[in-house]
Structure formats: C-alpha cells, structure tokens
CSV table of C-alpha atoms in Angstrom, one decimal:
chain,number,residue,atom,x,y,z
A,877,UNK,CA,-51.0,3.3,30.0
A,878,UNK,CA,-50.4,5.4,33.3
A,879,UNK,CA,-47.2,4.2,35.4
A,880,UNK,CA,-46.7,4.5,38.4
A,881,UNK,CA,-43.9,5.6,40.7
A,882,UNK,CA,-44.1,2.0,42.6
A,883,UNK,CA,-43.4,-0.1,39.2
A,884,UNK,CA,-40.3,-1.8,38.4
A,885,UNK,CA,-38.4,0.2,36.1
A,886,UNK,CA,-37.3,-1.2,33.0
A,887,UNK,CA,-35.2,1.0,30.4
A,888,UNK,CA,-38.2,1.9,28.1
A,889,UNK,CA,-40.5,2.2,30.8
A,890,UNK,CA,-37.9,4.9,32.5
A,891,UNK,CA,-37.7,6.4,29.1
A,892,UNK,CA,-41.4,7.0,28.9
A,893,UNK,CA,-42.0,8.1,32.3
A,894,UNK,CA,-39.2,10.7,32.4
A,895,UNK,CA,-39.0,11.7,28.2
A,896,UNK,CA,-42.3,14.2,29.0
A,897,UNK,CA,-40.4,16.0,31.5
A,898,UNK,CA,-36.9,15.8,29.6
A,899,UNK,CA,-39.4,17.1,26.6
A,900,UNK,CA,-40.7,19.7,28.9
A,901,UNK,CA,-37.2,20.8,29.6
A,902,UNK,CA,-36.1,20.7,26.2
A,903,UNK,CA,-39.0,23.0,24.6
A,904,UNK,CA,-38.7,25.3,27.8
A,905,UNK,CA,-35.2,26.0,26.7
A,906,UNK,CA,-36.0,26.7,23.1
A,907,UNK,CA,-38.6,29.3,23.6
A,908,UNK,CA,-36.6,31.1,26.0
A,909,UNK,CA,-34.4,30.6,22.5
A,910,UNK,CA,-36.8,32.0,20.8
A,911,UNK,CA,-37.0,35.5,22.8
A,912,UNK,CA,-33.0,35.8,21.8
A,913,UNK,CA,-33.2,35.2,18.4
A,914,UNK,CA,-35.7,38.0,17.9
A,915,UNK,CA,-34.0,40.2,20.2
A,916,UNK,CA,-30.6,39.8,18.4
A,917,UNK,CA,-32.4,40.3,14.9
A,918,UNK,CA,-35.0,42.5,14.8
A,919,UNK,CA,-33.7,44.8,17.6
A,920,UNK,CA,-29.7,44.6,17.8
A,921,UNK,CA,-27.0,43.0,19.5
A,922,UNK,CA,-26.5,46.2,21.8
A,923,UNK,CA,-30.5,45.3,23.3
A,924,UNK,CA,-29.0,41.5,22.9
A,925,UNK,CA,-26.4,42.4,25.3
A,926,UNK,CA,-28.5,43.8,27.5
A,927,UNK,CA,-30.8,41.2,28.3
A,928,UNK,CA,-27.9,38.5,28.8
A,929,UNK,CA,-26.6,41.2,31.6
A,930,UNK,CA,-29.6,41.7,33.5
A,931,UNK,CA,-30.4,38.2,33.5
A,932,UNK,CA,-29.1,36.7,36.3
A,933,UNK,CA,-30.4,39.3,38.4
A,934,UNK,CA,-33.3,38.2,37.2
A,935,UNK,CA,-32.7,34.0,37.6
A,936,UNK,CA,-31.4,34.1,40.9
A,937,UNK,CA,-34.6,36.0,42.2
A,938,UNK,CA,-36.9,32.8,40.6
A,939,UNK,CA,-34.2,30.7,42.0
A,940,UNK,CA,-36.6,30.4,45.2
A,941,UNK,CA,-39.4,28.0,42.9
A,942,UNK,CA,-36.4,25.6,41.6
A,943,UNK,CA,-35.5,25.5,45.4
A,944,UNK,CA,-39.3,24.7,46.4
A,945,UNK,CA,-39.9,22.5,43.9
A,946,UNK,CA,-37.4,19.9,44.2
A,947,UNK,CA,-37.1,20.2,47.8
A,948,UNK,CA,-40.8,20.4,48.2
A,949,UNK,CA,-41.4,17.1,45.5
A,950,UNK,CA,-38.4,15.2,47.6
A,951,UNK,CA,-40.3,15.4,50.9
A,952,UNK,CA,-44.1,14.6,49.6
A,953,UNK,CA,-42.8,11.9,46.9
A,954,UNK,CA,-41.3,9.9,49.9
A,955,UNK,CA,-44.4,11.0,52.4
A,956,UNK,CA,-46.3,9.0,49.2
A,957,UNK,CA,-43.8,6.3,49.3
A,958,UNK,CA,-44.6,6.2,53.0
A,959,UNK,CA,-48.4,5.7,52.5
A,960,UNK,CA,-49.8,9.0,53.9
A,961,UNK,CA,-51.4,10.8,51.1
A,962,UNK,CA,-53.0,13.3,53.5
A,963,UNK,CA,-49.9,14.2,54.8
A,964,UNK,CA,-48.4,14.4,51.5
A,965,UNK,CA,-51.5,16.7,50.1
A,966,UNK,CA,-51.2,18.8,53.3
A,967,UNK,CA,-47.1,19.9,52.5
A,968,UNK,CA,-47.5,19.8,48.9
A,969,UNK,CA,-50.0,22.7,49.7
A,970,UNK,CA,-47.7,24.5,52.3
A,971,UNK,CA,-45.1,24.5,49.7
A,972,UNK,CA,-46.9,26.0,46.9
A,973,UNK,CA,-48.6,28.8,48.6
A,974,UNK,CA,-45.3,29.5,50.4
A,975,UNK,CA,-43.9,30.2,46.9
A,976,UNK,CA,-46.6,32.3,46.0
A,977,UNK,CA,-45.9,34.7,49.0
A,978,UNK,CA,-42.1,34.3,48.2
A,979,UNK,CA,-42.5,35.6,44.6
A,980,UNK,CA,-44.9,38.5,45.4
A,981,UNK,CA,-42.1,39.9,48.0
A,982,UNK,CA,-39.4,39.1,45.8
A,983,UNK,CA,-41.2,40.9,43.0
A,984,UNK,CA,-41.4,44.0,44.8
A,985,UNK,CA,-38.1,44.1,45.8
A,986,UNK,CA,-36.7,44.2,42.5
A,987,UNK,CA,-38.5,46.8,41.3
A,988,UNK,CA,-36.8,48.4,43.9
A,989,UNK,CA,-33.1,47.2,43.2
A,990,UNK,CA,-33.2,47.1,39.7
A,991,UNK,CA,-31.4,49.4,38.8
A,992,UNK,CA,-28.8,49.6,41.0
A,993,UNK,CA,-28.2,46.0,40.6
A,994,UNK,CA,-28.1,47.0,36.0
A,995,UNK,CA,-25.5,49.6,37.3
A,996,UNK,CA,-23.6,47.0,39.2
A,997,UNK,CA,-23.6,44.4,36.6
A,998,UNK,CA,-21.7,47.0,34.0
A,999,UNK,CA,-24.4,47.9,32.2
A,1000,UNK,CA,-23.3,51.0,30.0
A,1001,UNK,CA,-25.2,54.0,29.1
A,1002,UNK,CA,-26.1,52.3,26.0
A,1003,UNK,CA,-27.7,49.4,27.9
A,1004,UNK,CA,-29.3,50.4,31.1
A,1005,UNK,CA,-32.4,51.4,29.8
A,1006,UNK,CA,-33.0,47.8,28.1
A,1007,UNK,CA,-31.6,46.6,31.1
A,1008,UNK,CA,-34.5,48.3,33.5
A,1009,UNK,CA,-37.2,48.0,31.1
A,1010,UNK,CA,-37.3,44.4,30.2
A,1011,UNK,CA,-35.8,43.8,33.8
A,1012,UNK,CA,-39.5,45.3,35.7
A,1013,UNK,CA,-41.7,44.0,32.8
A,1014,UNK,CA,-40.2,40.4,34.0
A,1015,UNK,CA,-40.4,41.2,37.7
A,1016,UNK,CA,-44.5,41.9,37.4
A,1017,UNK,CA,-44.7,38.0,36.3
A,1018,UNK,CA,-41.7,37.1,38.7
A,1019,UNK,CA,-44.3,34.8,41.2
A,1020,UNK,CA,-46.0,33.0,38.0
A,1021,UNK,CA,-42.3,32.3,37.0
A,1022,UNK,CA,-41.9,30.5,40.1
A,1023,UNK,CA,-45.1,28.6,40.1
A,1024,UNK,CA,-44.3,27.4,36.8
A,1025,UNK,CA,-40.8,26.6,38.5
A,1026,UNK,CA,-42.7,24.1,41.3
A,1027,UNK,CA,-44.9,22.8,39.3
A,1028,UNK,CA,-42.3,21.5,36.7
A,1029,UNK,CA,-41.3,19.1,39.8
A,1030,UNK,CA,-44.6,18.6,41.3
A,1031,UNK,CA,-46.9,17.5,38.2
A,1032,UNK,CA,-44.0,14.4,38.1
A,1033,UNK,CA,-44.4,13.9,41.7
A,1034,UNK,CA,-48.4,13.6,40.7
A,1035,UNK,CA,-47.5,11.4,38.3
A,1036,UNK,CA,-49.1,13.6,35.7
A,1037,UNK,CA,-45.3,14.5,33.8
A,1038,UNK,CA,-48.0,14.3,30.3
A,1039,UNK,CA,-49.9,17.8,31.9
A,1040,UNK,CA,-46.3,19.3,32.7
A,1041,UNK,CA,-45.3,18.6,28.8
A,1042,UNK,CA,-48.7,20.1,27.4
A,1043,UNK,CA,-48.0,23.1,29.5
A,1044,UNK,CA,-45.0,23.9,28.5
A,1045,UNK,CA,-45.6,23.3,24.7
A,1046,UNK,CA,-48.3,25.9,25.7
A,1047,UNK,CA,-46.7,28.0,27.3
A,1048,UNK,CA,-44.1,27.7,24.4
A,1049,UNK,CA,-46.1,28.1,21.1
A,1050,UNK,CA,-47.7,31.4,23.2
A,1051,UNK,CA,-44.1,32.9,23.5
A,1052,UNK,CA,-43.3,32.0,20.2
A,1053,UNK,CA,-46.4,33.6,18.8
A,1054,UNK,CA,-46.2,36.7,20.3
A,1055,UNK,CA,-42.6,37.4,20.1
A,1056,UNK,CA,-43.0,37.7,16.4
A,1057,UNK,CA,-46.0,39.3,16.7
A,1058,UNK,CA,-45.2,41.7,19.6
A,1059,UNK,CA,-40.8,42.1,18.4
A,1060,UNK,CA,-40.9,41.3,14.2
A,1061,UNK,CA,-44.9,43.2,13.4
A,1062,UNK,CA,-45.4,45.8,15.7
A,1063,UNK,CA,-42.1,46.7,16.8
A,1064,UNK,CA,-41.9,46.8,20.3
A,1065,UNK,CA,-38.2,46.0,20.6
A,1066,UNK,CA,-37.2,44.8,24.0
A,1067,UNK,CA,-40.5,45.6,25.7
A,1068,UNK,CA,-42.1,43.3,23.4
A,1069,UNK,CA,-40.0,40.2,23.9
A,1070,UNK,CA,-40.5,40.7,27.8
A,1071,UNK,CA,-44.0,40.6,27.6
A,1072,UNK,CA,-44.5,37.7,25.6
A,1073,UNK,CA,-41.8,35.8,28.0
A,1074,UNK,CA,-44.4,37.1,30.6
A,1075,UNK,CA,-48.0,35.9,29.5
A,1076,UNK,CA,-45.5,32.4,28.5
A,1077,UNK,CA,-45.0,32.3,32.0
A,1078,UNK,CA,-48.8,32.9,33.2
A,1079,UNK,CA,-49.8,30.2,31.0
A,1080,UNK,CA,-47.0,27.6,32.7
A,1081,UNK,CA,-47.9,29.0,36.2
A,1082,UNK,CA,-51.6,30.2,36.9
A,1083,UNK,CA,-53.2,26.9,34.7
A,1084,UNK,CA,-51.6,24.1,36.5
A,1085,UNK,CA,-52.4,26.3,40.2
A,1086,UNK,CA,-56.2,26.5,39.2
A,1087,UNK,CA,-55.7,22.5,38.2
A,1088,UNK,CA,-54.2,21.4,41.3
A,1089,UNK,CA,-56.6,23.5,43.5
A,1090,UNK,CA,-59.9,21.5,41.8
A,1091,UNK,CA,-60.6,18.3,42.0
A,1092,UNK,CA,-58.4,16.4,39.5
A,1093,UNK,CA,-57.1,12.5,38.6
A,1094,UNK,CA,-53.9,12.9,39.9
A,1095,UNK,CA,-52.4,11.9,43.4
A,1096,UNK,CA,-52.4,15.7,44.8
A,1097,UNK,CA,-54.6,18.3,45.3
A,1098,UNK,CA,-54.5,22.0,46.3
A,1099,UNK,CA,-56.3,22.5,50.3
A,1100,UNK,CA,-56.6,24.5,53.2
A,1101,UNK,CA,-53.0,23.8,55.5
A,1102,UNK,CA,-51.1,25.2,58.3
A,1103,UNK,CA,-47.2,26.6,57.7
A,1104,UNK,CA,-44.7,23.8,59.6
A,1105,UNK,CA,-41.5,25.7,59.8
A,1106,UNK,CA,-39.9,21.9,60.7
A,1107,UNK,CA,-41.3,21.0,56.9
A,1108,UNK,CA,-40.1,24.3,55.2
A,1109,UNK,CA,-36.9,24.0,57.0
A,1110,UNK,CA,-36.6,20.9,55.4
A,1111,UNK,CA,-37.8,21.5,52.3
A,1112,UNK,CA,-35.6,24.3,51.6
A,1113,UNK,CA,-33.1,22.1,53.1
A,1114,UNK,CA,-33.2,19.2,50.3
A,1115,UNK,CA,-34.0,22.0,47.2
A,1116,UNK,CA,-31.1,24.6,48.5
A,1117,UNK,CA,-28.4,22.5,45.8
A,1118,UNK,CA,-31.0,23.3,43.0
A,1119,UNK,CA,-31.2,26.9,44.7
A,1120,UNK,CA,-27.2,27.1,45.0
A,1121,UNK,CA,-26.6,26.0,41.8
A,1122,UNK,CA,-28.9,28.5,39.7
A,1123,UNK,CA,-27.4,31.5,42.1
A,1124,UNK,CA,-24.2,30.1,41.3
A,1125,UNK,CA,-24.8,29.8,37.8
A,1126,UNK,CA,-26.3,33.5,37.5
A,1127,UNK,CA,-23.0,35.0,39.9
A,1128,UNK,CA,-20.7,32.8,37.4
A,1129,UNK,CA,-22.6,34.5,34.2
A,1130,UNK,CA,-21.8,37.5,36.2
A,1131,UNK,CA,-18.1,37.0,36.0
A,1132,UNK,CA,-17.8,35.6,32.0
A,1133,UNK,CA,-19.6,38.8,31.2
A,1134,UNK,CA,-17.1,40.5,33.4
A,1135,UNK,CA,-14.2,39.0,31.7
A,1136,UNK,CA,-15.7,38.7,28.3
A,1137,UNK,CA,-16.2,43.1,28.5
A,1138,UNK,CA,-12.5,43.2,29.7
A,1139,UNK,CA,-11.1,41.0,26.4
A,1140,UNK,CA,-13.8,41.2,23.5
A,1141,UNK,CA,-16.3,44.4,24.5
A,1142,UNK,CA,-20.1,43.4,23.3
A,1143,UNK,CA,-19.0,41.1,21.0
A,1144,UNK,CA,-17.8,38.8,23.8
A,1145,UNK,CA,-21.4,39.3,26.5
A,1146,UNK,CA,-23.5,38.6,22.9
A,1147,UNK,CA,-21.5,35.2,22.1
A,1148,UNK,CA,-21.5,34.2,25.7
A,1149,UNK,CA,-25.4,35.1,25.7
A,1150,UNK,CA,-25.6,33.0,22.6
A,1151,UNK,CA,-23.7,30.1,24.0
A,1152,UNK,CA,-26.0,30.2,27.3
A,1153,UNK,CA,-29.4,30.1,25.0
A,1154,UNK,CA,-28.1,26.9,22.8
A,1155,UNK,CA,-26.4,25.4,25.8
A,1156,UNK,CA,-29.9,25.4,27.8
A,1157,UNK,CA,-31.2,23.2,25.4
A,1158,UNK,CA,-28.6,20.4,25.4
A,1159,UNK,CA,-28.4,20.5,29.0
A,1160,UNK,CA,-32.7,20.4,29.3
A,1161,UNK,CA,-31.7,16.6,28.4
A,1162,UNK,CA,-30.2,16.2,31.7
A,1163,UNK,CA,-32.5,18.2,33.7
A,1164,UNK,CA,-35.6,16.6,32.5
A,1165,UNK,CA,-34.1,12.9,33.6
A,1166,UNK,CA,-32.9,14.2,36.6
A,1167,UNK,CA,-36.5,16.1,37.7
A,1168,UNK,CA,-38.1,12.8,35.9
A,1169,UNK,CA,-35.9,10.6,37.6
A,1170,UNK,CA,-36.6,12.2,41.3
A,1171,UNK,CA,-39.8,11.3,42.6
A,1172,UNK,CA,-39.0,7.7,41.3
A,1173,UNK,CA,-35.9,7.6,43.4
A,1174,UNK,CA,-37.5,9.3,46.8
A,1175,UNK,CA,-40.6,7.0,46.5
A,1176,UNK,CA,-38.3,3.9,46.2
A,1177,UNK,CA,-36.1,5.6,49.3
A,1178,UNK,CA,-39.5,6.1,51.3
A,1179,UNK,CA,-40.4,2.7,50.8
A,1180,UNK,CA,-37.0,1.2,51.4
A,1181,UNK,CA,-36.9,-0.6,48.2
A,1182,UNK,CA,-33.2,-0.9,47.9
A,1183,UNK,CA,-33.6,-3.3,44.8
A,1184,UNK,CA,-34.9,-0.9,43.2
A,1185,UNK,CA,-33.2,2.0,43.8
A,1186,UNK,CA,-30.1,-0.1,42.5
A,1187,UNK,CA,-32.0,-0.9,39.7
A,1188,UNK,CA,-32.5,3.1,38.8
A,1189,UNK,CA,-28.9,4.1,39.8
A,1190,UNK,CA,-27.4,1.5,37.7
A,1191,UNK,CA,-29.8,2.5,34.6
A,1192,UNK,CA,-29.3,6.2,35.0
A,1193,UNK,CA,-25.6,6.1,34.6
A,1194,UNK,CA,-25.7,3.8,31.7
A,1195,UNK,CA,-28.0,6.2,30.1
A,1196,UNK,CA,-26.6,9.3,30.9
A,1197,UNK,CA,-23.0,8.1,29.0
A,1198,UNK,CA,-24.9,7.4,25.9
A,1199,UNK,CA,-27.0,10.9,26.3
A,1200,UNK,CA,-23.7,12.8,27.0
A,1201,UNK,CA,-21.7,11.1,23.8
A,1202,UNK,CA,-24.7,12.1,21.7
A,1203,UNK,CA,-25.3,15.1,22.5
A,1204,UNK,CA,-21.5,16.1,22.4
A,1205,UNK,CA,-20.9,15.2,19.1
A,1206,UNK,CA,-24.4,16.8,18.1
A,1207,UNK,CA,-23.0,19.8,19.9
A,1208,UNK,CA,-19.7,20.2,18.0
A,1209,UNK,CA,-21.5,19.0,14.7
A,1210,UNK,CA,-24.7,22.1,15.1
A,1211,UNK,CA,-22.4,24.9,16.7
A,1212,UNK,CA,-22.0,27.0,13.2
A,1213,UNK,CA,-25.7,26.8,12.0
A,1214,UNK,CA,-26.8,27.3,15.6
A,1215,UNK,CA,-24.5,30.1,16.0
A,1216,UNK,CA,-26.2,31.9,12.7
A,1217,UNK,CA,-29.5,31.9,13.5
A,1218,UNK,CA,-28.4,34.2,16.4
A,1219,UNK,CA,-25.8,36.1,15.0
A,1220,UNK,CA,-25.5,35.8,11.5
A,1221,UNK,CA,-25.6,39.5,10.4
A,1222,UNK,CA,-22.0,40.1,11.9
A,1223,UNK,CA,-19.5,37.7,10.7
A,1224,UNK,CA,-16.7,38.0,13.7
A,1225,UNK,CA,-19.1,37.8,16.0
A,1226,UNK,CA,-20.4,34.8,14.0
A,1227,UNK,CA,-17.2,33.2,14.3
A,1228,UNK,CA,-16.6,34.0,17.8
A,1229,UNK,CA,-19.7,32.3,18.9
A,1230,UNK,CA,-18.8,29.1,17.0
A,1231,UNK,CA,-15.7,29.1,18.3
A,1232,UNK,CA,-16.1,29.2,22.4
A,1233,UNK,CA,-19.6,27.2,21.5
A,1234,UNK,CA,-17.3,24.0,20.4
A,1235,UNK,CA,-14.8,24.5,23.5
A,1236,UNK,CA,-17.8,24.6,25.6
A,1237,UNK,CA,-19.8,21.3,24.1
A,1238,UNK,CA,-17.0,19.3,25.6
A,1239,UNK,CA,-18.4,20.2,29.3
A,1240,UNK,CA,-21.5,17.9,27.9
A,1241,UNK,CA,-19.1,14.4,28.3
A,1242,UNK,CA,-19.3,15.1,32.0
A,1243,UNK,CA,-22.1,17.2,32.9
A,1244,UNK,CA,-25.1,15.0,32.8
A,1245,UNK,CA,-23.4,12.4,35.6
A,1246,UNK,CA,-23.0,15.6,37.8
A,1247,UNK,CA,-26.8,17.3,37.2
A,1248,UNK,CA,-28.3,13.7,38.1
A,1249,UNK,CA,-25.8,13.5,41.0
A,1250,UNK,CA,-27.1,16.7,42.7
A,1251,UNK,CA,-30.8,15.5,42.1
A,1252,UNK,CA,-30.4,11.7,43.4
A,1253,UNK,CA,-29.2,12.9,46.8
A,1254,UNK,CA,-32.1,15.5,46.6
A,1255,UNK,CA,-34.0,12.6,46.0
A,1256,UNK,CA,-32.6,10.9,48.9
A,1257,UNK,CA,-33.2,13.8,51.7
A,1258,UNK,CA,-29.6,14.7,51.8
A,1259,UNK,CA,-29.9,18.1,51.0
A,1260,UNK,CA,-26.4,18.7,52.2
A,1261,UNK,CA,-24.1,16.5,49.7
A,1262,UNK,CA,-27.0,17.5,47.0
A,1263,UNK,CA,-26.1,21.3,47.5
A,1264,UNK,CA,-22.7,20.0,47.7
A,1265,UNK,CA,-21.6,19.0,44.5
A,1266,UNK,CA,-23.8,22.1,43.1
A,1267,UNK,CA,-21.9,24.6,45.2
A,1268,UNK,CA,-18.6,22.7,44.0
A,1269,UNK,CA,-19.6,22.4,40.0
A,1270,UNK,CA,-21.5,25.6,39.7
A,1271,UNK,CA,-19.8,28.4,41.2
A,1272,UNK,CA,-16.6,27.2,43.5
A,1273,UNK,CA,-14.4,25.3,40.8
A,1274,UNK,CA,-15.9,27.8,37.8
A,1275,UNK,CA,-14.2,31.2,39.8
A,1276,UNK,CA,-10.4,30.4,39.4
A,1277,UNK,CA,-10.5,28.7,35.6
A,1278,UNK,CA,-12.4,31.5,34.6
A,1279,UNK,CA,-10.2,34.0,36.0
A,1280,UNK,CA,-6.6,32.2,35.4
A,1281,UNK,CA,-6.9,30.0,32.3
A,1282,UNK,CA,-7.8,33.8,30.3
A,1283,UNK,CA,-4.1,35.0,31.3
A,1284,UNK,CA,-3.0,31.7,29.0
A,1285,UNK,CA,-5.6,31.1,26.6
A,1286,UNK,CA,-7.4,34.1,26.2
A,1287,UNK,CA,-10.6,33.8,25.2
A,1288,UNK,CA,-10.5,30.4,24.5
A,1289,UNK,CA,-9.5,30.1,28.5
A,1290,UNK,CA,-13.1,31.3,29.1
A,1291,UNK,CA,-14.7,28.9,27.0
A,1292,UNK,CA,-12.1,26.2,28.6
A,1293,UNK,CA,-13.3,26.9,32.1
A,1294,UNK,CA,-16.7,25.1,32.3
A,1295,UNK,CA,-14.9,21.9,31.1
A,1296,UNK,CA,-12.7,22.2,34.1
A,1297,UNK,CA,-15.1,22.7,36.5
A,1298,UNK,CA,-17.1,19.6,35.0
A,1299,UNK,CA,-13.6,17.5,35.5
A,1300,UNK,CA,-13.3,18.5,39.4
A,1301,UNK,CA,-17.0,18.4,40.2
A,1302,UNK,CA,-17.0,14.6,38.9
A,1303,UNK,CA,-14.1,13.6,40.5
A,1304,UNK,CA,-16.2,15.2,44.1
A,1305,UNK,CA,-19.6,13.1,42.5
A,1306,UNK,CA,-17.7,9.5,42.8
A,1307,UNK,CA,-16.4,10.2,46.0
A,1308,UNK,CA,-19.9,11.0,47.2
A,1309,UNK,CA,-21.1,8.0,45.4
A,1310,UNK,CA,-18.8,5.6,46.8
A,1311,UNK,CA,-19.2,6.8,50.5
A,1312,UNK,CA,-22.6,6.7,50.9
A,1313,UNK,CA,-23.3,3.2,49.3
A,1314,UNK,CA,-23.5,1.5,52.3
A,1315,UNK,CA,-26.1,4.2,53.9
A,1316,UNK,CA,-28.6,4.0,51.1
A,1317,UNK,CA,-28.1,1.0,49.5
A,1318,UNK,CA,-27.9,1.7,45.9
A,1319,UNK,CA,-24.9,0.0,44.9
C-alpha cells in the first residue's frame, strides 16, 4: 500500500517508508565494498592505496549532485506541501538538468587536473599511474554519478523510495558482476574495477532520467523549464551542508592519509581505506533515514503541520538511539572478520585495520543524531544551521584531533579523532535544537 508524504506517521509506517531508501543506502555502500575487496586481492594493496588517495578528488567533484539533491528535494517537497504541483514539476526539472551541465563541466575539468591534484595528494611513483588511470576512467561517468546522486533524494520526494531501492540493487548486482568478471577473470587490475564502478553508475543515473522524463505514476515528471537563479540560489543554499560535508569529509581523508603516510607508510592509507569502505555501510543506516526522513519533514513544514513535525522529531531521535547502540556493538563485534575479507593476506596490516576499525565504531553512539540533524534543518529551509553543524562535525572539529591527539596516542590518536569530533558536533546539534524550537515548532 503506497503512503503518502501527508499521512500520520506511526513507527512502522516511518519504518517502511524510509527502510527502501536506508536499504538503498546500505547496498550502495557495499558495492562500492565490493570494488575494494577486489582491488585489495586480486591486484594488491599498493593499487589499494592508490584508489583510497585519489578518491576524494574524485568525491568532492560529485559532491555538486548530493548538494542538488537534497537542496533541490527540500524546496519541491515543501512546493508539494504547498499544493503547486506545477511549480514543483517546473524546479524539480531546473534542478536536474542543471546537474547535468554541472557534471559534464566538472568532468572535463578533471581530466585536466588529475594529475596534478594525484601529485598533490602524495601519490608516489609507485601509485600515480593507478591514481590517473582509474581517476579519468571515473571522470568519463562523473555526470551519471551525480544523476544517480539527485535522484537518490528525488525518487523519495516522488514518493517512489521502492524504484530508488530497485535501482540501486541494480546498479549493485551490475558492479558486483563485472568486478569479478572485469578484476578476478580477465585481469584488468585497476582499470577493470573502474569501469565496472562506471556502467554501476549509468545504470543508477541514465534509467531513473529516461523514467522521470516519460510519463510515469509518480508525483514528478521531467519538462521543458526556464533557469531561476532565485531557485538555484536557494537550492544550493539548503543542499550546501550535504555539499560541505562530503568536501569536508574528502579534505579530512586528505589529512588521515597525510598523517597515516607520516606514522605507518601504506600499511596506514590501506587500513584507513578499509575503515572508510566498512564504515560507509554502517553509516548508510543513518543516511538513508535522514534522506527518507526529508521530504516527510519539508512537506509537513510547507503545510505547517506542527503536530506533525513533532510527531517525526520525537520518533527520529528515539529511533536513531536504538540504531546507534546496535550498530555500535555490531561494529566492535564484526571489525576482525570485516577487516579479513579486505586484508587478510597480510597479518600486521590485518591487525592494524581491526584495531583503528574498533576505536572508530565508537563515533557510531553519536553520529546518527548529528547526520539527521544536518538533514532536518535541510528539510526545514535553513540551509545555513544545516551546513552548520556539517562544516562543524565534518571538517572543523576533525583538523586539530587528527593533528594533536597522534603526538599522544599515536596511531590510535587518529582512529580517536572522529569520536571527538562526534562529541563537539553534538554538543553544537542540541544547541541548534533548543534554539530554534519556538521558530518551527517541533518541540
């Protein structure tokens, strides 16, 4: 039975509207798994390396569809909310073809930069090719990336989250497939795993763009429109914490790879790229509530139903505390047989890995609360505490952990940092929380 964003929300119903997106998010992560697993085994941990240090570059170019997409899904879920569906249609289009012009020019230019940027990073002579070829292999599908990116947000906004999931298990299984068939049979090494990743990402981007642009079932539809730069402003206004915090998370990478080199060599960058790839999944929990979550919150704020934006506040928290206790202890309980299906051939870097992986699953007690906080007020229109709290928890209150608590701890101060930065980005979260009660009513 289809529900809709204008329903009263109980527990299970919010569990079934938002559990295909948090499954979405949850199998996106595991297939981008998958592309490390065979990299690590079949073609080393020096090509490993590699890929984990030209990745940011990489993330903070698609940052531009996570921006889009919940920025864009904020402002045409409360347009719905509002009762103009014409409207709504007309920026939902604006949006999406903006982001395919973003991504063709953002391909382009790195081409042009990547290897520069490989150089920068501290990619070694033993790296830079891997670096450069899987780097422009990526770049070719960069503006399918970022489709695939919008339309994560926007098939929820269309009340569709079902389609998002069957992409994505798509889109999965056809990355899965052909690493093996492209890394483990035919022996393509890193070139392989990037174009699997690719045509993974053709499937999540071009097939939900030729859905939305015929006539479908859902609440949106792909049309002709005219460019508002009041709407983009706006748009890129509400999605610039999503924006800010995946720049900030691929800068921060920047800097653990930086200090990892300095105290454990390659060893260090391949458990940190390790970490990041089981990490995504536990944290697709939270992502997938809080892009599930959004357009119920913005249509609720659009129609000024402050009962039930209480009502979702109030159930999100509860729910989020049991999600982050489970998947803690789930965490610290998995680290060792999650750590060997990476790296499993080399026992100190085995033990490495399982080590900073079980500092690191305590950041999961306080993470979730902080990922939903970001994407309420990006719910709510107010880009500027949403990108906020992201600025604060993703790059601001990461630097100086990262950089001190190493001089104490070592190694371990690495692992120790993103709990830190959990700890002070919370403490910024209630204060946000409490402040702007009285302005929108959810308390």
């Amino acid at each position: 039975m289809k529900i809709q964003l204008s329903e009263h929300f109980t527990y299970s119903k919010l569990l079934r509207f938002t559990m295909p997106t948090i499954a979405m998010m949850i199998f996106t992560s595991i297939y981008g798994v998958v592309d490390g697993i065979f990299v690590s085994n079949f073609v080393g941990k020096t090509s490993f390396a590699a890929v984990n240090l030209i990745m940011p570059f990489l993330m903070i170019l698609g940052t531009i569809g996570f921006m889009l997409g919940t920025g864009g899904s904020a402002i045409v879920s409360k347009t719905l909310g509002e009762g103009n569906l014409n409207k709504a249609n007309s920026y939902f289009s604006m949006i999406v073809y903006l982001a395919l012009i973003c991504g063709i020019i953002l391909s382009i230019l790195g081409w042009i930069f990547i290897r520069p940027a490989a150089i920068l990073l501290g990619a070694d002579k033993s790296m830079l090719s891997d670096c450069i070829l899987y780097g422009k292999i990526i770049l070719i599908i960069l503006p399918a990336f970022i489709l695939q990116n919008i339309f994560q947000s926007f098939l929820v906004t269309a009340e569709k989250p079902h389609i998002g999931l069957a992409l994505t298990l798509t889109a999965g299984i056809t990355n899965m497939i052909l690493d093996f068939i492209f890394v483990a049979v035919f022996k393509w090494g890193i070139a392989g795993a990037a174009i699997a990743t690719g045509i993974s990402q053709i499937v999540g981007g071009i097939i939900p763009f030729v859905y939305f642009l015929r006539k479908n079932t859902s609440t949106l539809r792909l049309r002709k429109t005219r460019f508002k730069a009041g709407i983009i402003l706006k748009t890129c206004a509400n999605g610039s914490s999503e924006m800010l915090s995946n720049i900030s998370m691929s800068l921060v990478s920047m800097l653990y790879n930086f200090q990892l080199m300095k105290l454990a060599g390659e060893n260090g960058i391949a458990a940190y790229g390790v970490i990041m790839y089981i990490n995504f999944i536990f944290t697709g929990v939270f992502f997938g509530y809080a892009i599930g979550s959004a357009p119920i919150i913005g249509y609720n704020y659009g129609a000024a139903n402050h009962s039930e934006l209480k009502n979702m506040f109030k159930k999100s928290l509860c729910g989020l505390a049991v999600a982050s206790v489970i998947l803690t202890s789930l965490s610290i309980a998995l680290s060792l047989p999650l750590s060997k299906i990476f790296v499993g051939y080399d026992n100190e870097l085995l033990m490495l890995t399982c080590r900073g992986f079980r500092i690191y699953s305590l950041s999961f007690l306080i993470m979730g609360f902080n990922i939903f906080s970001s994407s309420f007020f990006t719910a709510l229109n107010n880009g500027a505490i949403s990108a906020a709290i992201s600025f604060l928890r993703t790059l601001v209150f990461q630097i100086f952990p990262v950089l001190l608590l190493p001089l104490a701890l070592g190694t371990d101060g690495i692992w120790l940092a993103i709990v830190v930065a959990e700890l002070l980005a919370l403490a910024v979260t209630i204060i946000f929380f409490i402040k702007k009660k009285n302005v929108y009513h959810y308390i």
